[in-house]
mmCIF file of C-alpha atoms in Angstrom:
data_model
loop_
_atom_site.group_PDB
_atom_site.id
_atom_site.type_symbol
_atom_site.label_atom_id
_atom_site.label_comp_id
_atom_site.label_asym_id
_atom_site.label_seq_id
_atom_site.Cartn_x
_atom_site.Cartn_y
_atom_site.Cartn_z
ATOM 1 C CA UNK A 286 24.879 5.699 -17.276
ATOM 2 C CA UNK A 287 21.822 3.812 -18.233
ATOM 3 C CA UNK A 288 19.337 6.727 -18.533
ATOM 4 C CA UNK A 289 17.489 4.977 -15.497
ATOM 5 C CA UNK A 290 17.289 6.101 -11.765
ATOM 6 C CA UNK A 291 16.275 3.029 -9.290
ATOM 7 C CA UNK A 292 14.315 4.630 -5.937
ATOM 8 C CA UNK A 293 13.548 1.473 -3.832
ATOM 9 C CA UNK A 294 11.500 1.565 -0.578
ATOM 10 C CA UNK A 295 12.877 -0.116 2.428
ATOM 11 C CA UNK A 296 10.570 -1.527 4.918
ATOM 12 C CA UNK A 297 8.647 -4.744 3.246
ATOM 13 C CA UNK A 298 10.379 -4.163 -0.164
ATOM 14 C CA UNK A 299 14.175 -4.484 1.290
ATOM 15 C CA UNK A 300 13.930 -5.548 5.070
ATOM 16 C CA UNK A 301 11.637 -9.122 5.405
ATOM 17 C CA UNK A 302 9.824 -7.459 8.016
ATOM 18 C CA UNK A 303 8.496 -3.988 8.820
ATOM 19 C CA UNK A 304 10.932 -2.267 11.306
ATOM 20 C CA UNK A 305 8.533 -0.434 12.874
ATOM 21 C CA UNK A 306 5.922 -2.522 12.990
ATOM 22 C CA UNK A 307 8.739 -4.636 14.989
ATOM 23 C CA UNK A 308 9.857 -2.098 17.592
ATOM 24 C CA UNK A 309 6.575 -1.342 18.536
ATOM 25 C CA UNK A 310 5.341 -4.763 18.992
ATOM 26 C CA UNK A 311 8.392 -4.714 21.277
ATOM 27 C CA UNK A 312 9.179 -1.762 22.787
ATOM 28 C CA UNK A 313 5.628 0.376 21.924
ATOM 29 C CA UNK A 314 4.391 1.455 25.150
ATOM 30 C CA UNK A 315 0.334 1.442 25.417
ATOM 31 C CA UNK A 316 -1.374 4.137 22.691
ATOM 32 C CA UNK A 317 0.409 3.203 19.671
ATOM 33 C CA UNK A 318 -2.258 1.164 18.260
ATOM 34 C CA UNK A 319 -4.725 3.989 18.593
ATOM 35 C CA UNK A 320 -2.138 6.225 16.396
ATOM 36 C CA UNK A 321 -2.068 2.600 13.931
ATOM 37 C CA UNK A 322 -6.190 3.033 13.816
ATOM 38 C CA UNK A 323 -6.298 6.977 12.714
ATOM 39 C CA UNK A 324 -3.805 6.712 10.485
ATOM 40 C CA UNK A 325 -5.383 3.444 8.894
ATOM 41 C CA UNK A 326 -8.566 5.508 8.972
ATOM 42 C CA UNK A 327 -7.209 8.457 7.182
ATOM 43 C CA UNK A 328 -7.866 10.308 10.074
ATOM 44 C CA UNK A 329 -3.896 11.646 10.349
ATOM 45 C CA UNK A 330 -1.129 11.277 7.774
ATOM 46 C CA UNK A 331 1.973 9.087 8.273
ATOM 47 C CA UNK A 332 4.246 11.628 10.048
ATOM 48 C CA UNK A 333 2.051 12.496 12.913
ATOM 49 C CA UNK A 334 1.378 8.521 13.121
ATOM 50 C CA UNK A 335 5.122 7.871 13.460
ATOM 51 C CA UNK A 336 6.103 11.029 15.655
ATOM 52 C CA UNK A 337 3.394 9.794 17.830
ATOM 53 C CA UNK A 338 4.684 6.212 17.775
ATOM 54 C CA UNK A 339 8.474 6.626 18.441
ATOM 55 C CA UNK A 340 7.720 8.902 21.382
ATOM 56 C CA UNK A 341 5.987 5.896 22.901
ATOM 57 C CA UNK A 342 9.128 3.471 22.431
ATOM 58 C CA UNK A 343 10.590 2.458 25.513
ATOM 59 C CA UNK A 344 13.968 1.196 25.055
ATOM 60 C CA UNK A 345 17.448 1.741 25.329
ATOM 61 C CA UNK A 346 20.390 2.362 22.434
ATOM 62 C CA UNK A 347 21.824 -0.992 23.984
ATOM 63 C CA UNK A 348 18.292 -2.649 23.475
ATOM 64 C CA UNK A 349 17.621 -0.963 19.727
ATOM 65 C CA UNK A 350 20.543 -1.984 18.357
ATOM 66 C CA UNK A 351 20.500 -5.539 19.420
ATOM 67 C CA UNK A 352 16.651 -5.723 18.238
ATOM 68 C CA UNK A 353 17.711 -4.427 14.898
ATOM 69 C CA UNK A 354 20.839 -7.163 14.702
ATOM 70 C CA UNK A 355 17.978 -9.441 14.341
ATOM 71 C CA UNK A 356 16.236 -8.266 11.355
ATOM 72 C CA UNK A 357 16.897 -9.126 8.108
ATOM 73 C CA UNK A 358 16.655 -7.924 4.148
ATOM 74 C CA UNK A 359 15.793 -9.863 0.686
ATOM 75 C CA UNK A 360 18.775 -12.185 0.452
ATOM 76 C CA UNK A 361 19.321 -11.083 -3.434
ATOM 77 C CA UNK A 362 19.291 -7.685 -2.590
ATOM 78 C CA UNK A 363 22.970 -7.363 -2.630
ATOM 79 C CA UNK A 364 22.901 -8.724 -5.738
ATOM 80 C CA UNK A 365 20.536 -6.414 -6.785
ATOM 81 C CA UNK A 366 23.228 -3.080 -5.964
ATOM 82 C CA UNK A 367 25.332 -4.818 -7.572
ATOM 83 C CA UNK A 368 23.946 -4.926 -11.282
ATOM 84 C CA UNK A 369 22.747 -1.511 -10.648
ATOM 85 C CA UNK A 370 26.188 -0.205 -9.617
ATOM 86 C CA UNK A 371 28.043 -2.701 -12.064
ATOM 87 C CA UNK A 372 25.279 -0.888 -15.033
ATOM 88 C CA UNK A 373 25.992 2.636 -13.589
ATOM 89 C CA UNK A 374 22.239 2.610 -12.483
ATOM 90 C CA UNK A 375 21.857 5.214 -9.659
ATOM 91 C CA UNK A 376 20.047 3.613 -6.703
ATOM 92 C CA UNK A 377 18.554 5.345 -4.096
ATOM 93 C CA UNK A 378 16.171 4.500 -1.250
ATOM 94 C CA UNK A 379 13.467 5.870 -0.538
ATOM 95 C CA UNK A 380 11.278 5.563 2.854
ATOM 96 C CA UNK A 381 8.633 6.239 5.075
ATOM 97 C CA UNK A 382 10.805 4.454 8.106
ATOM 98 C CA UNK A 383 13.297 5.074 10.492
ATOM 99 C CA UNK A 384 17.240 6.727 9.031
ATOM 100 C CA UNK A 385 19.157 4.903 11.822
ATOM 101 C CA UNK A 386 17.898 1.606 11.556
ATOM 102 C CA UNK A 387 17.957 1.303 7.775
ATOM 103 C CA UNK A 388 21.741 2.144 7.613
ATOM 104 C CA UNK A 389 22.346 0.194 10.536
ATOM 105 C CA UNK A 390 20.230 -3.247 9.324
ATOM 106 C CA UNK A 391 22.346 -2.315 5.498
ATOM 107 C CA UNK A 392 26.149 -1.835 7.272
ATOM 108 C CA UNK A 393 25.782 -5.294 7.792
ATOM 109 C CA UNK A 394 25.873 -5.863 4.324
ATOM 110 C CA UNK A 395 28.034 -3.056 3.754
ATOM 111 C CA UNK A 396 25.738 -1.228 1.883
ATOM 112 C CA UNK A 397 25.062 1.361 4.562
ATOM 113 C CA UNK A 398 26.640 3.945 1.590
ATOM 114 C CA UNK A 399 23.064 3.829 -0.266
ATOM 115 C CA UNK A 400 21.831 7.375 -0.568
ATOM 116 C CA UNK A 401 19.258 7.484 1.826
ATOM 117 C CA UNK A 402 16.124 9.778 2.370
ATOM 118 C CA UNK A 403 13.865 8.509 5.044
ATOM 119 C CA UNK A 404 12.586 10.080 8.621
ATOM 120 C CA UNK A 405 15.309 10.857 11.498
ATOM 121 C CA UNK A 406 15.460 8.521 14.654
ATOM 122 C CA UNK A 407 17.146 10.596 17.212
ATOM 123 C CA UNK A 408 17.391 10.485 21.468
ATOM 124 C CA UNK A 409 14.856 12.752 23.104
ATOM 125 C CA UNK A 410 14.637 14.627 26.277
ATOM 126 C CA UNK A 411 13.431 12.884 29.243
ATOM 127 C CA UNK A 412 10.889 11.422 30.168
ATOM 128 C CA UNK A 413 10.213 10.509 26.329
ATOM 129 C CA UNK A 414 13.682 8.072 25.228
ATOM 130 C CA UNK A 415 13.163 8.716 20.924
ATOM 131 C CA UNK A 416 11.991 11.142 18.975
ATOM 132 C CA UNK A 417 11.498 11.540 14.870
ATOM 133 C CA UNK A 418 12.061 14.475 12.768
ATOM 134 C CA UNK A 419 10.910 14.103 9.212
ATOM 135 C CA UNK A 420 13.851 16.225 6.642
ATOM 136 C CA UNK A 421 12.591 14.680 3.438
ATOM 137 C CA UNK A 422 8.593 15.876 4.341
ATOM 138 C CA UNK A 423 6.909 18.371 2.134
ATOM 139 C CA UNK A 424 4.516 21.058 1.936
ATOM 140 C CA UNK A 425 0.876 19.138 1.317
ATOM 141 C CA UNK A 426 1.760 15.958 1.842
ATOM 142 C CA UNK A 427 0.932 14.224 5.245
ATOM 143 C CA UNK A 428 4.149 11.461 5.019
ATOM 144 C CA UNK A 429 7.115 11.684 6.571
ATOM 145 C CA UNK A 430 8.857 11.427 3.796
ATOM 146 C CA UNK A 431 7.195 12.781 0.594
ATOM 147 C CA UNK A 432 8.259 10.150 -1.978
ATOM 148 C CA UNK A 433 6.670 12.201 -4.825
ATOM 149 C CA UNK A 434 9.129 14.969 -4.329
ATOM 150 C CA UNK A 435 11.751 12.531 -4.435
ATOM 151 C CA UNK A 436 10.536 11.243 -7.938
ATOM 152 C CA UNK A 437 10.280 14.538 -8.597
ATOM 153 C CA UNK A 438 13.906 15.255 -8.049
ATOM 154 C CA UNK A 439 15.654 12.569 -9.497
ATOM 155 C CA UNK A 440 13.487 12.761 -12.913
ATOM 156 C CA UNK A 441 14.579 16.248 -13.086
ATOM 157 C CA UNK A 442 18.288 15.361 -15.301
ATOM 158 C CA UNK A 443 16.006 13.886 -17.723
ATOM 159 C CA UNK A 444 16.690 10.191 -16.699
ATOM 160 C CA UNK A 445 13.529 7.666 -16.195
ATOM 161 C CA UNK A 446 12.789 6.324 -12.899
ATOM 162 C CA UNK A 447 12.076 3.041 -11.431
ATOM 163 C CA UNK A 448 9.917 2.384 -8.320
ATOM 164 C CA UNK A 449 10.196 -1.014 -6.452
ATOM 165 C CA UNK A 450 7.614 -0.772 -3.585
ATOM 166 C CA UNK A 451 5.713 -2.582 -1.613
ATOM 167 C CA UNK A 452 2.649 -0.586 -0.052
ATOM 168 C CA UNK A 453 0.909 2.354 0.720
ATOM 169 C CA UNK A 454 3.150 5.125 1.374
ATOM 170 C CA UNK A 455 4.048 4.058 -2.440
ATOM 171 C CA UNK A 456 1.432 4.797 -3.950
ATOM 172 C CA UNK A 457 1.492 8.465 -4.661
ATOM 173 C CA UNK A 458 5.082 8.251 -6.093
ATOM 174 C CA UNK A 459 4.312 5.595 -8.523
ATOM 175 C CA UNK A 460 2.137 7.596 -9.908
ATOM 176 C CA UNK A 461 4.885 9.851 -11.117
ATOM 177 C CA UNK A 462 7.780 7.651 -12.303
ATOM 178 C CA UNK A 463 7.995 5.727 -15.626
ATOM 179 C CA UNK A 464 7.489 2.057 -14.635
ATOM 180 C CA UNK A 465 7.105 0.302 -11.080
ATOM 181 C CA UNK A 466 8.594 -3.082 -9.713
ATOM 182 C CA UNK A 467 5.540 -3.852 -7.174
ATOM 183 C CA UNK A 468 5.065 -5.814 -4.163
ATOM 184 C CA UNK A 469 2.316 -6.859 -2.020
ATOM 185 C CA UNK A 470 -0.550 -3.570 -1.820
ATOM 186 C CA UNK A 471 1.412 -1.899 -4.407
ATOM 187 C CA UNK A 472 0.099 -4.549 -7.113
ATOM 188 C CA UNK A 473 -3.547 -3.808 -6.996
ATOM 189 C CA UNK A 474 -2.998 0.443 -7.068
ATOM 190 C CA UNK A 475 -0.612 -0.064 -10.189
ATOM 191 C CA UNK A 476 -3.510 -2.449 -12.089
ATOM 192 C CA UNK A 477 -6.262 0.126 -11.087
ATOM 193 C CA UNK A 478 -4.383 3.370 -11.920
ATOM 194 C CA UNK A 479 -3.006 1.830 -15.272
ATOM 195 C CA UNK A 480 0.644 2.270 -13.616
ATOM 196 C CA UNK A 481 3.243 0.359 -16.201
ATOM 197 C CA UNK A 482 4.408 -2.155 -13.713
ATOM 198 C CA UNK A 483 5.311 -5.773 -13.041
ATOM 199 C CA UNK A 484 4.658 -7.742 -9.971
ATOM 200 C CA UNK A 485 7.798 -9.380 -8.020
ATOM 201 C CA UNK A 486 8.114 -11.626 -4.976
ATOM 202 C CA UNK A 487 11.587 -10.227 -4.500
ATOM 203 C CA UNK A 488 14.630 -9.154 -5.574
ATOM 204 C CA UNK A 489 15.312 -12.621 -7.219
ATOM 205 C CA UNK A 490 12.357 -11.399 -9.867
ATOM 206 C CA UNK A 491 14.077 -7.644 -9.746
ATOM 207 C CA UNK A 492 17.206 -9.456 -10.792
ATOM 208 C CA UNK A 493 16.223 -10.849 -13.780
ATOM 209 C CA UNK A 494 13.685 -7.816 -14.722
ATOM 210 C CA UNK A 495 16.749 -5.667 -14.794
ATOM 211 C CA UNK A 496 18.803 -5.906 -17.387
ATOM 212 C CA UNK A 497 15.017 -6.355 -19.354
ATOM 213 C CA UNK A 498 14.086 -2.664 -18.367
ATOM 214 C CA UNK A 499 17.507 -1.097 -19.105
ATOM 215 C CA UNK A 500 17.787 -2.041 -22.471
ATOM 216 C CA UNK A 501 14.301 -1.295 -23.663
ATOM 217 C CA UNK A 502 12.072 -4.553 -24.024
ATOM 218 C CA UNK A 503 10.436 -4.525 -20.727
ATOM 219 C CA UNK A 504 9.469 -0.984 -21.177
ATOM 220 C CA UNK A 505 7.776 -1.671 -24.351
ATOM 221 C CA UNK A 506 5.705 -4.848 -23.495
ATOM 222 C CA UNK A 507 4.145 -2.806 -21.034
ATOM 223 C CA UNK A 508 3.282 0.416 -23.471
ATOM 224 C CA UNK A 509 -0.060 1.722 -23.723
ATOM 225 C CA UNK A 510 -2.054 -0.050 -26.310
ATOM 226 C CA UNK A 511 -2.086 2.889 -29.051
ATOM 227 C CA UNK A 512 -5.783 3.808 -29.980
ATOM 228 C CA UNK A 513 -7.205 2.217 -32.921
ATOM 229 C CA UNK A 514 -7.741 4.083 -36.068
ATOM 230 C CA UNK A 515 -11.545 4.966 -37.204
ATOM 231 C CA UNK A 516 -12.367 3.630 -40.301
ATOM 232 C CA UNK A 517 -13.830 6.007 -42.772
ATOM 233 C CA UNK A 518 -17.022 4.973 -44.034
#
């Protein structure tokens, strides 16, 4: 054991594209974009957003699962679960998106074995086809998935934490974990909330960061500066 726990997010950080961005630009049947709008607006929290949204998806298992077939992660991610198994880093992922299609876009890679905490994608009662359930949502928090209880959690054995992210619905948590591989959105909240972090394009970067963070010299390039000493006059 390294002394490190590894929570990723999926959707932009693993997966190239957004899934659900991608079904409902498909299947989304009209009203979806008004859910987009209040949530952007801060109006509602992610959870009612996406229990809105998947009750307005039109499309069959047949149709889902060939959509999904299509969508692809970070090539180097395998790579990537493989240092941190090969280091005996626990890896976890952590998301805001949709159970089902995570471990079904991952068994293609066979690495549908991930522990997973994410929102639950399940058939509904007719007339609505889909419906989401949110296990991993907390008291106070808005998401569907409270990633700051997750942090939370795994920090609780003693072990630091590492956040790769990508966006919004990773902000909160990476306020609460010890250093933060960022992407995208996630860049600017780290350098304005004084988050220890680096910025990565992928999991090429991640790959070489690694080994850097477990043993120590990443982590202490990126200490606070310690305060300087007054000077007696």
């Amino acid at each position: 054991m390294t002394g490190w726990t590894i929570l990723c997010d999926f959707d932009g950080t693993i997966s190239v594209e957004d899934v659900i961005d991608s079904l409902l630009d498909r299947f989304g049947r009209p009203g979806w974009e008004t859910l987009e709008q209040d949530w952007r607006a801060g109006r509602i929290g992610s959870r009612e957003c996406m229990t809105g949204q998947v009750g307005l998806l039109d499309m069959t298992q047949e149709e889902l699962d060939k959509h999904l077939s299509s969508l692809w992660i970070d090539h180097h991610f395998p790579d990537f679960v493989k240092m941190a198994r090969a280091t005996g880093t626990p890896m976890h992922i952590v998301s805001d998106g949709l159970d089902y299609a995570i471990r079904k876009i991952l068994g293609r890679y066979g690495l549908d074995d991930l522990p997973l905490a994410a929102n639950h994608l399940a058939p509904a009662t007719p007339p609505q086809k889909w419906q989401l359930t949110s296990p991993f949502q907390a008291d106070g928090c808005r998401s569907g998935t409270c990633k700051c209880a997750v942090a939370a959690q795994a920090s609780k054995g003693g072990t630091k934490t590492l956040l790769i992210g990508d966006g919004a619905s990773d902000f909160c948590a990476a306020d609460r974990v010890d250093f933060v591989f960022a992407k995208h959105r996630l860049i600017e909240h780290c350098r304005a909330a004084g988050i220890p972090y680096v910025p990565i394009t992928g999991f090429e970067d991640a790959l070489e960061l690694l080994p850097r963070l477990l043993d120590g010299s990443l982590l202490a390039e990126h200490a606070p500066a310690a305060p300087a000493l007054a000077i007696a006059s």
